[in-house]
Amino acid sequence: FQQYGDSIPPMDRRMYVGVYTGLAFCCLGNGMIEEAGKIIMEILPSYDPEPEGFGSLNRHHLAGEYYYIAGDYDKARRFFTDCIRISNSLNFPQGIVEANVHLAAIQLFERNVPGAIRILKETIKLTYNLKRKFLYCEAALLLVKCYDMANLPDKASALENRIRPLLNKLDIIWLYDKEREFEKLHQRLMGKNSTAEPKDKFIPGV
Protein backbone atom coordinates (compact mmCIF):
# COMPACT_ATOMS: atom_id res chain seq x y z
CA PHE A 1 0.00 0.00 0.00
CA GLN A 2 2.98 2.33 0.51
CA GLN A 3 3.63 2.76 -3.21
CA TYR A 4 0.18 4.33 -3.69
CA GLY A 5 0.41 6.67 -0.70
CA ASP A 6 -2.61 8.26 0.94
CA SER A 7 -4.27 9.95 -2.03
CA ILE A 8 -4.80 7.34 -4.78
CA PRO A 9 -8.30 5.76 -4.59
CA PRO A 10 -9.45 3.75 -2.81
CA MET A 11 -6.81 4.86 -0.32
CA ASP A 12 -7.24 8.11 1.61
CA ARG A 13 -5.58 9.60 4.69
CA ARG A 14 -7.98 7.97 7.15
CA MET A 15 -7.56 4.53 5.62
CA TYR A 16 -3.80 5.02 5.34
CA VAL A 17 -3.54 5.80 9.05
CA GLY A 18 -5.77 2.85 9.86
CA VAL A 19 -3.54 0.47 7.92
CA TYR A 20 -0.40 1.79 9.61
CA THR A 21 -2.07 1.60 13.03
CA GLY A 22 -3.03 -2.03 12.46
CA LEU A 23 0.46 -2.75 11.17
CA ALA A 24 2.00 -1.25 14.31
CA PHE A 25 -0.19 -3.43 16.55
CA CYS A 26 0.84 -6.50 14.52
CA CYS A 27 4.52 -5.58 14.81
CA LEU A 28 4.25 -5.21 18.58
CA GLY A 29 2.40 -8.49 18.90
CA ASN A 30 5.07 -10.31 16.90
CA GLY A 31 8.06 -8.80 18.65
CA MET A 32 9.06 -6.52 15.76
CA ILE A 33 9.82 -3.69 18.14
CA GLU A 34 12.08 -1.60 15.91
CA GLU A 35 9.59 -1.65 13.04
CA ALA A 36 6.74 -0.74 15.40
CA GLY A 37 8.75 2.12 16.88
CA LYS A 38 9.35 3.67 13.48
CA ILE A 39 5.63 3.64 12.67
CA ILE A 40 4.59 4.94 16.10
CA MET A 41 7.22 7.64 16.52
CA GLU A 42 7.84 8.77 12.93
CA ILE A 43 4.96 7.95 10.61
CA LEU A 44 1.74 8.24 12.63
CA PRO A 45 2.50 11.65 14.25
CA SER A 46 2.62 13.26 10.79
CA TYR A 47 -0.96 12.08 10.18
CA ASP A 48 -2.45 13.29 13.44
CA PRO A 49 -4.40 16.51 12.71
CA GLU A 50 -6.56 16.07 15.85
CA PRO A 51 -4.44 16.01 19.03
CA GLU A 52 -7.47 14.96 21.07
CA GLY A 53 -9.13 12.63 18.53
CA PHE A 54 -9.31 8.87 18.16
CA GLY A 55 -6.21 8.84 15.96
CA SER A 56 -4.24 10.43 18.76
CA LEU A 57 -5.74 7.97 21.25
CA ASN A 58 -4.57 5.02 19.14
CA ARG A 59 -1.11 6.52 18.75
CA HIS A 60 -0.74 7.15 22.49
CA HIS A 61 -1.91 3.61 23.21
CA LEU A 62 0.63 2.20 20.76
CA ALA A 63 3.40 4.34 22.23
CA GLY A 64 2.49 3.14 25.72
CA GLU A 65 2.75 -0.48 24.60
CA TYR A 66 6.03 0.24 22.80
CA TYR A 67 7.68 1.66 25.92
CA TYR A 68 6.09 -1.00 28.11
CA ILE A 69 7.71 -3.74 26.05
CA ALA A 70 10.99 -1.82 26.08
CA GLY A 71 10.84 -1.78 29.90
CA ASP A 72 10.60 2.02 30.15
CA TYR A 73 7.65 2.00 32.51
CA ASP A 74 7.73 5.72 33.31
CA LYS A 75 7.24 6.67 29.67
CA ALA A 76 4.67 3.92 29.19
CA ARG A 77 2.73 5.19 32.20
CA ARG A 78 2.72 8.74 30.82
CA PHE A 79 1.29 7.61 27.48
CA PHE A 80 -1.39 5.43 29.07
CA THR A 81 -2.30 8.27 31.43
CA ASP A 82 -2.70 10.46 28.36
CA CYS A 83 -4.97 7.77 26.90
CA ILE A 84 -7.25 8.19 29.91
CA ARG A 85 -7.29 11.97 29.49
CA ILE A 86 -8.09 11.75 25.77
CA SER A 87 -10.71 9.05 26.36
CA ASN A 88 -12.40 11.27 28.92
CA SER A 89 -12.51 14.15 26.44
CA LEU A 90 -14.04 11.80 23.84
CA ASN A 91 -16.48 10.28 26.35
CA PHE A 92 -15.00 6.90 25.46
CA PRO A 93 -14.92 4.72 28.60
CA GLN A 94 -13.55 1.72 26.71
CA GLY A 95 -10.29 3.63 26.17
CA ILE A 96 -10.06 4.28 29.91
CA VAL A 97 -10.57 0.59 30.72
CA GLU A 98 -7.96 -0.55 28.20
CA ALA A 99 -5.39 1.97 29.48
CA ASN A 100 -6.06 1.01 33.10
CA VAL A 101 -5.37 -2.67 32.41
CA HIS A 102 -1.96 -1.68 31.06
CA LEU A 103 -1.31 0.61 34.02
CA ALA A 104 -2.13 -2.27 36.37
CA ALA A 105 0.31 -4.52 34.50
CA ILE A 106 3.01 -1.86 34.91
CA GLN A 107 2.31 -1.80 38.65
CA LEU A 108 2.80 -5.55 38.76
CA PHE A 109 6.16 -5.35 36.99
CA GLU A 110 7.15 -2.72 39.53
CA ARG A 111 6.16 -5.22 42.27
CA ASN A 112 3.31 -2.99 43.44
CA VAL A 113 0.53 -5.56 43.73
CA PRO A 114 -1.70 -3.40 46.00
CA GLY A 115 -1.49 -0.60 43.42
CA ALA A 116 -2.51 -2.98 40.63
CA ILE A 117 -5.44 -4.28 42.71
CA ARG A 118 -6.65 -0.73 43.34
CA ILE A 119 -6.54 0.16 39.63
CA LEU A 120 -8.30 -3.04 38.57
CA LYS A 121 -11.09 -2.71 41.15
CA GLU A 122 -11.76 0.83 39.91
CA THR A 123 -11.61 -0.43 36.32
CA ILE A 124 -14.16 -3.17 36.96
CA LYS A 125 -16.58 -0.54 38.28
CA LEU A 126 -16.18 1.36 35.00
CA THR A 127 -17.12 -1.72 32.99
CA TYR A 128 -20.49 -2.29 34.69
CA ASN A 129 -22.37 -0.03 32.28
CA LEU A 130 -20.49 -1.16 29.18
CA LYS A 131 -21.99 -3.82 26.94
CA ARG A 132 -18.57 -5.24 26.07
CA LYS A 133 -18.29 -7.95 28.70
CA PHE A 134 -14.82 -8.97 27.53
CA LEU A 135 -13.47 -5.73 29.03
CA TYR A 136 -14.91 -6.65 32.43
CA CYS A 137 -13.57 -10.17 32.10
CA GLU A 138 -10.10 -9.02 31.10
CA ALA A 139 -9.80 -6.76 34.15
CA ALA A 140 -11.33 -9.44 36.39
CA LEU A 141 -9.01 -12.18 35.14
CA LEU A 142 -5.97 -10.05 35.88
CA LEU A 143 -7.40 -9.13 39.29
CA VAL A 144 -7.74 -12.86 40.10
CA LYS A 145 -4.00 -13.24 39.45
CA CYS A 146 -3.32 -10.20 41.63
CA TYR A 147 -5.29 -11.71 44.50
CA ASP A 148 -3.24 -14.90 44.12
CA MET A 149 -0.01 -12.92 44.30
CA ALA A 150 -1.29 -11.01 47.35
CA ASN A 151 -2.10 -14.33 49.07
CA LEU A 152 -5.82 -13.62 49.08
CA PRO A 153 -7.16 -16.99 47.85
CA ASP A 154 -10.71 -16.42 49.11
CA LYS A 155 -11.06 -13.22 47.09
CA ALA A 156 -9.50 -14.85 44.05
CA SER A 157 -11.88 -17.79 44.24
CA ALA A 158 -14.94 -15.61 44.80
CA LEU A 159 -14.15 -13.40 41.81
CA GLU A 160 -13.37 -16.40 39.63
CA ASN A 161 -16.74 -17.94 40.47
CA ARG A 162 -18.48 -14.65 39.73
CA ILE A 163 -17.03 -14.24 36.25
CA ARG A 164 -17.21 -17.92 35.20
CA PRO A 165 -20.74 -17.62 33.69
CA LEU A 166 -19.56 -14.69 31.57
CA LEU A 167 -16.39 -16.48 30.48
CA ASN A 168 -18.52 -19.29 29.07
CA LYS A 169 -20.12 -16.78 26.68
CA LEU A 170 -16.86 -15.32 25.35
CA ASP A 171 -14.96 -16.31 22.25
CA ILE A 172 -12.95 -19.41 23.16
CA ILE A 173 -9.84 -18.30 21.26
CA TRP A 174 -9.84 -14.89 22.99
CA LEU A 175 -10.29 -16.58 26.36
CA TYR A 176 -7.50 -19.10 25.73
CA ASP A 177 -5.07 -16.37 24.67
CA LYS A 178 -5.97 -14.17 27.62
CA GLU A 179 -5.63 -16.99 30.15
CA ARG A 180 -2.25 -17.94 28.66
CA GLU A 181 -1.01 -14.35 28.76
CA PHE A 182 -2.08 -13.76 32.35
CA GLU A 183 -0.68 -17.09 33.50
CA LYS A 184 2.65 -16.23 31.89
CA LEU A 185 2.67 -12.90 33.69
CA HIS A 186 1.67 -14.55 36.97
CA GLN A 187 4.44 -17.16 36.76
CA ARG A 188 7.07 -14.59 35.96
CA LEU A 189 6.10 -12.32 38.83
CA MET A 190 5.95 -15.26 41.26
CA GLY A 191 9.52 -16.16 40.31
CA LYS A 192 8.72 -19.49 38.65
CA ASN A 193 10.49 -18.48 35.46
CA SER A 194 13.96 -17.14 34.81
CA THR A 195 14.55 -13.60 36.05
CA ALA A 196 15.85 -12.66 32.61
CA GLU A 197 13.64 -10.41 30.52
CA PRO A 198 11.50 -12.62 28.26
CA LYS A 199 11.43 -11.85 24.54
CA ASP A 200 7.68 -12.35 24.40
CA LYS A 201 6.71 -9.96 27.17
CA PHE A 202 3.03 -10.07 28.05
CA ILE A 203 0.99 -7.42 26.26
CA PRO A 204 -2.46 -6.77 27.67
CA GLY A 205 -5.36 -6.80 25.28
CA VAL A 206 -5.84 -3.70 23.21
mmCIF file of C-alpha atoms in Angstrom, residues 40-198:
data_model
loop_
_atom_site.group_PDB
_atom_site.id
_atom_site.type_symbol
_atom_site.label_atom_id
_atom_site.label_comp_id
_atom_site.label_asym_id
_atom_site.label_seq_id
_atom_site.Cartn_x
_atom_site.Cartn_y
_atom_site.Cartn_z
ATOM 1 C CA ILE A 40 4.589 4.935 16.098
ATOM 2 C CA MET A 41 7.224 7.645 16.522
ATOM 3 C CA GLU A 42 7.844 8.773 12.934
ATOM 4 C CA ILE A 43 4.956 7.953 10.606
ATOM 5 C CA LEU A 44 1.744 8.239 12.632
ATOM 6 C CA PRO A 45 2.502 11.651 14.247
ATOM 7 C CA SER A 46 2.623 13.265 10.795
ATOM 8 C CA TYR A 47 -0.961 12.077 10.180
ATOM 9 C CA ASP A 48 -2.448 13.287 13.441
ATOM 10 C CA PRO A 49 -4.397 16.505 12.715
ATOM 11 C CA GLU A 50 -6.565 16.073 15.846
ATOM 12 C CA PRO A 51 -4.440 16.008 19.029
ATOM 13 C CA GLU A 52 -7.474 14.962 21.074
ATOM 14 C CA GLY A 53 -9.131 12.632 18.530
ATOM 15 C CA PHE A 54 -9.306 8.869 18.165
ATOM 16 C CA GLY A 55 -6.212 8.837 15.956
ATOM 17 C CA SER A 56 -4.236 10.433 18.761
ATOM 18 C CA LEU A 57 -5.742 7.968 21.248
ATOM 19 C CA ASN A 58 -4.566 5.017 19.138
ATOM 20 C CA ARG A 59 -1.111 6.516 18.747
ATOM 21 C CA HIS A 60 -0.738 7.153 22.488
ATOM 22 C CA HIS A 61 -1.910 3.612 23.214
ATOM 23 C CA LEU A 62 0.629 2.201 20.764
ATOM 24 C CA ALA A 63 3.401 4.345 22.225
ATOM 25 C CA GLY A 64 2.489 3.142 25.724
ATOM 26 C CA GLU A 65 2.753 -0.477 24.599
ATOM 27 C CA TYR A 66 6.032 0.239 22.802
ATOM 28 C CA TYR A 67 7.685 1.664 25.918
ATOM 29 C CA TYR A 68 6.089 -1.004 28.114
ATOM 30 C CA ILE A 69 7.708 -3.738 26.047
ATOM 31 C CA ALA A 70 10.993 -1.823 26.075
ATOM 32 C CA GLY A 71 10.837 -1.781 29.896
ATOM 33 C CA ASP A 72 10.598 2.022 30.148
ATOM 34 C CA TYR A 73 7.646 1.998 32.515
ATOM 35 C CA ASP A 74 7.735 5.718 33.314
ATOM 36 C CA LYS A 75 7.240 6.673 29.669
ATOM 37 C CA ALA A 76 4.671 3.920 29.191
ATOM 38 C CA ARG A 77 2.735 5.189 32.204
ATOM 39 C CA ARG A 78 2.719 8.738 30.822
ATOM 40 C CA PHE A 79 1.292 7.605 27.483
ATOM 41 C CA PHE A 80 -1.389 5.425 29.067
ATOM 42 C CA THR A 81 -2.299 8.265 31.427
ATOM 43 C CA ASP A 82 -2.698 10.462 28.357
ATOM 44 C CA CYS A 83 -4.971 7.772 26.900
ATOM 45 C CA ILE A 84 -7.249 8.192 29.906
ATOM 46 C CA ARG A 85 -7.288 11.972 29.488
ATOM 47 C CA ILE A 86 -8.090 11.752 25.766
ATOM 48 C CA SER A 87 -10.715 9.049 26.360
ATOM 49 C CA ASN A 88 -12.405 11.271 28.924
ATOM 50 C CA SER A 89 -12.509 14.150 26.443
ATOM 51 C CA LEU A 90 -14.037 11.801 23.838
ATOM 52 C CA ASN A 91 -16.480 10.285 26.348
ATOM 53 C CA PHE A 92 -15.003 6.897 25.456
ATOM 54 C CA PRO A 93 -14.919 4.722 28.604
ATOM 55 C CA GLN A 94 -13.545 1.720 26.713
ATOM 56 C CA GLY A 95 -10.295 3.628 26.174
ATOM 57 C CA ILE A 96 -10.064 4.276 29.911
ATOM 58 C CA VAL A 97 -10.572 0.593 30.721
ATOM 59 C CA GLU A 98 -7.959 -0.548 28.203
ATOM 60 C CA ALA A 99 -5.392 1.967 29.481
ATOM 61 C CA ASN A 100 -6.064 1.008 33.099
ATOM 62 C CA VAL A 101 -5.371 -2.674 32.414
ATOM 63 C CA HIS A 102 -1.960 -1.678 31.063
ATOM 64 C CA LEU A 103 -1.308 0.610 34.021
ATOM 65 C CA ALA A 104 -2.132 -2.269 36.372
ATOM 66 C CA ALA A 105 0.311 -4.520 34.500
ATOM 67 C CA ILE A 106 3.011 -1.861 34.913
ATOM 68 C CA GLN A 107 2.313 -1.795 38.652
ATOM 69 C CA LEU A 108 2.804 -5.546 38.763
ATOM 70 C CA PHE A 109 6.156 -5.348 36.989
ATOM 71 C CA GLU A 110 7.147 -2.719 39.533
ATOM 72 C CA ARG A 111 6.156 -5.219 42.266
ATOM 73 C CA ASN A 112 3.312 -2.989 43.444
ATOM 74 C CA VAL A 113 0.529 -5.561 43.734
ATOM 75 C CA PRO A 114 -1.703 -3.404 46.001
ATOM 76 C CA GLY A 115 -1.489 -0.603 43.423
ATOM 77 C CA ALA A 116 -2.508 -2.984 40.632
ATOM 78 C CA ILE A 117 -5.444 -4.277 42.706
ATOM 79 C CA ARG A 118 -6.650 -0.731 43.343
ATOM 80 C CA ILE A 119 -6.545 0.159 39.628
ATOM 81 C CA LEU A 120 -8.301 -3.041 38.567
ATOM 82 C CA LYS A 121 -11.085 -2.707 41.153
ATOM 83 C CA GLU A 122 -11.765 0.832 39.912
ATOM 84 C CA THR A 123 -11.608 -0.428 36.317
ATOM 85 C CA ILE A 124 -14.164 -3.166 36.958
ATOM 86 C CA LYS A 125 -16.576 -0.537 38.281
ATOM 87 C CA LEU A 126 -16.179 1.360 35.004
ATOM 88 C CA THR A 127 -17.119 -1.721 32.994
ATOM 89 C CA TYR A 128 -20.487 -2.291 34.686
ATOM 90 C CA ASN A 129 -22.372 -0.033 32.283
ATOM 91 C CA LEU A 130 -20.488 -1.163 29.180
ATOM 92 C CA LYS A 131 -21.988 -3.817 26.945
ATOM 93 C CA ARG A 132 -18.571 -5.243 26.071
ATOM 94 C CA LYS A 133 -18.294 -7.946 28.700
ATOM 95 C CA PHE A 134 -14.824 -8.971 27.533
ATOM 96 C CA LEU A 135 -13.469 -5.727 29.031
ATOM 97 C CA TYR A 136 -14.914 -6.647 32.430
ATOM 98 C CA CYS A 137 -13.572 -10.167 32.102
ATOM 99 C CA GLU A 138 -10.099 -9.019 31.100
ATOM 100 C CA ALA A 139 -9.801 -6.759 34.147
ATOM 101 C CA ALA A 140 -11.325 -9.437 36.390
ATOM 102 C CA LEU A 141 -9.010 -12.184 35.145
ATOM 103 C CA LEU A 142 -5.967 -10.050 35.883
ATOM 104 C CA LEU A 143 -7.401 -9.131 39.292
ATOM 105 C CA VAL A 144 -7.736 -12.859 40.104
ATOM 106 C CA LYS A 145 -3.999 -13.241 39.450
ATOM 107 C CA CYS A 146 -3.323 -10.200 41.635
ATOM 108 C CA TYR A 147 -5.286 -11.706 44.499
ATOM 109 C CA ASP A 148 -3.245 -14.900 44.119
ATOM 110 C CA MET A 149 -0.010 -12.917 44.303
ATOM 111 C CA ALA A 150 -1.294 -11.010 47.346
ATOM 112 C CA ASN A 151 -2.095 -14.327 49.071
ATOM 113 C CA LEU A 152 -5.821 -13.616 49.077
ATOM 114 C CA PRO A 153 -7.164 -16.989 47.848
ATOM 115 C CA ASP A 154 -10.707 -16.418 49.106
ATOM 116 C CA LYS A 155 -11.063 -13.218 47.092
ATOM 117 C CA ALA A 156 -9.499 -14.854 44.048
ATOM 118 C CA SER A 157 -11.883 -17.795 44.244
ATOM 119 C CA ALA A 158 -14.944 -15.607 44.802
ATOM 120 C CA LEU A 159 -14.146 -13.399 41.810
ATOM 121 C CA GLU A 160 -13.371 -16.395 39.629
ATOM 122 C CA ASN A 161 -16.742 -17.938 40.473
ATOM 123 C CA ARG A 162 -18.483 -14.648 39.732
ATOM 124 C CA ILE A 163 -17.033 -14.242 36.248
ATOM 125 C CA ARG A 164 -17.212 -17.916 35.196
ATOM 126 C CA PRO A 165 -20.743 -17.617 33.690
ATOM 127 C CA LEU A 166 -19.556 -14.686 31.572
ATOM 128 C CA LEU A 167 -16.391 -16.482 30.479
ATOM 129 C CA ASN A 168 -18.517 -19.292 29.067
ATOM 130 C CA LYS A 169 -20.115 -16.781 26.681
ATOM 131 C CA LEU A 170 -16.863 -15.324 25.354
ATOM 132 C CA ASP A 171 -14.961 -16.314 22.246
ATOM 133 C CA ILE A 172 -12.951 -19.408 23.163
ATOM 134 C CA ILE A 173 -9.844 -18.298 21.262
ATOM 135 C CA TRP A 174 -9.836 -14.892 22.994
ATOM 136 C CA LEU A 175 -10.295 -16.583 26.362
ATOM 137 C CA TYR A 176 -7.500 -19.101 25.732
ATOM 138 C CA ASP A 177 -5.069 -16.374 24.673
ATOM 139 C CA LYS A 178 -5.965 -14.173 27.621
ATOM 140 C CA GLU A 179 -5.625 -16.993 30.147
ATOM 141 C CA ARG A 180 -2.249 -17.942 28.661
ATOM 142 C CA GLU A 181 -1.009 -14.346 28.763
ATOM 143 C CA PHE A 182 -2.085 -13.762 32.351
ATOM 144 C CA GLU A 183 -0.676 -17.089 33.504
ATOM 145 C CA LYS A 184 2.653 -16.229 31.890
ATOM 146 C CA LEU A 185 2.671 -12.897 33.692
ATOM 147 C CA HIS A 186 1.670 -14.546 36.971
ATOM 148 C CA GLN A 187 4.438 -17.161 36.762
ATOM 149 C CA ARG A 188 7.068 -14.593 35.964
ATOM 150 C CA LEU A 189 6.097 -12.325 38.832
ATOM 151 C CA MET A 190 5.954 -15.264 41.255
ATOM 152 C CA GLY A 191 9.519 -16.162 40.311
ATOM 153 C CA LYS A 192 8.720 -19.495 38.650
ATOM 154 C CA ASN A 193 10.493 -18.479 35.458
ATOM 155 C CA SER A 194 13.957 -17.140 34.811
ATOM 156 C CA THR A 195 14.554 -13.599 36.053
ATOM 157 C CA ALA A 196 15.850 -12.656 32.611
ATOM 158 C CA GLU A 197 13.641 -10.409 30.517
ATOM 159 C CA PRO A 198 11.502 -12.617 28.256
#
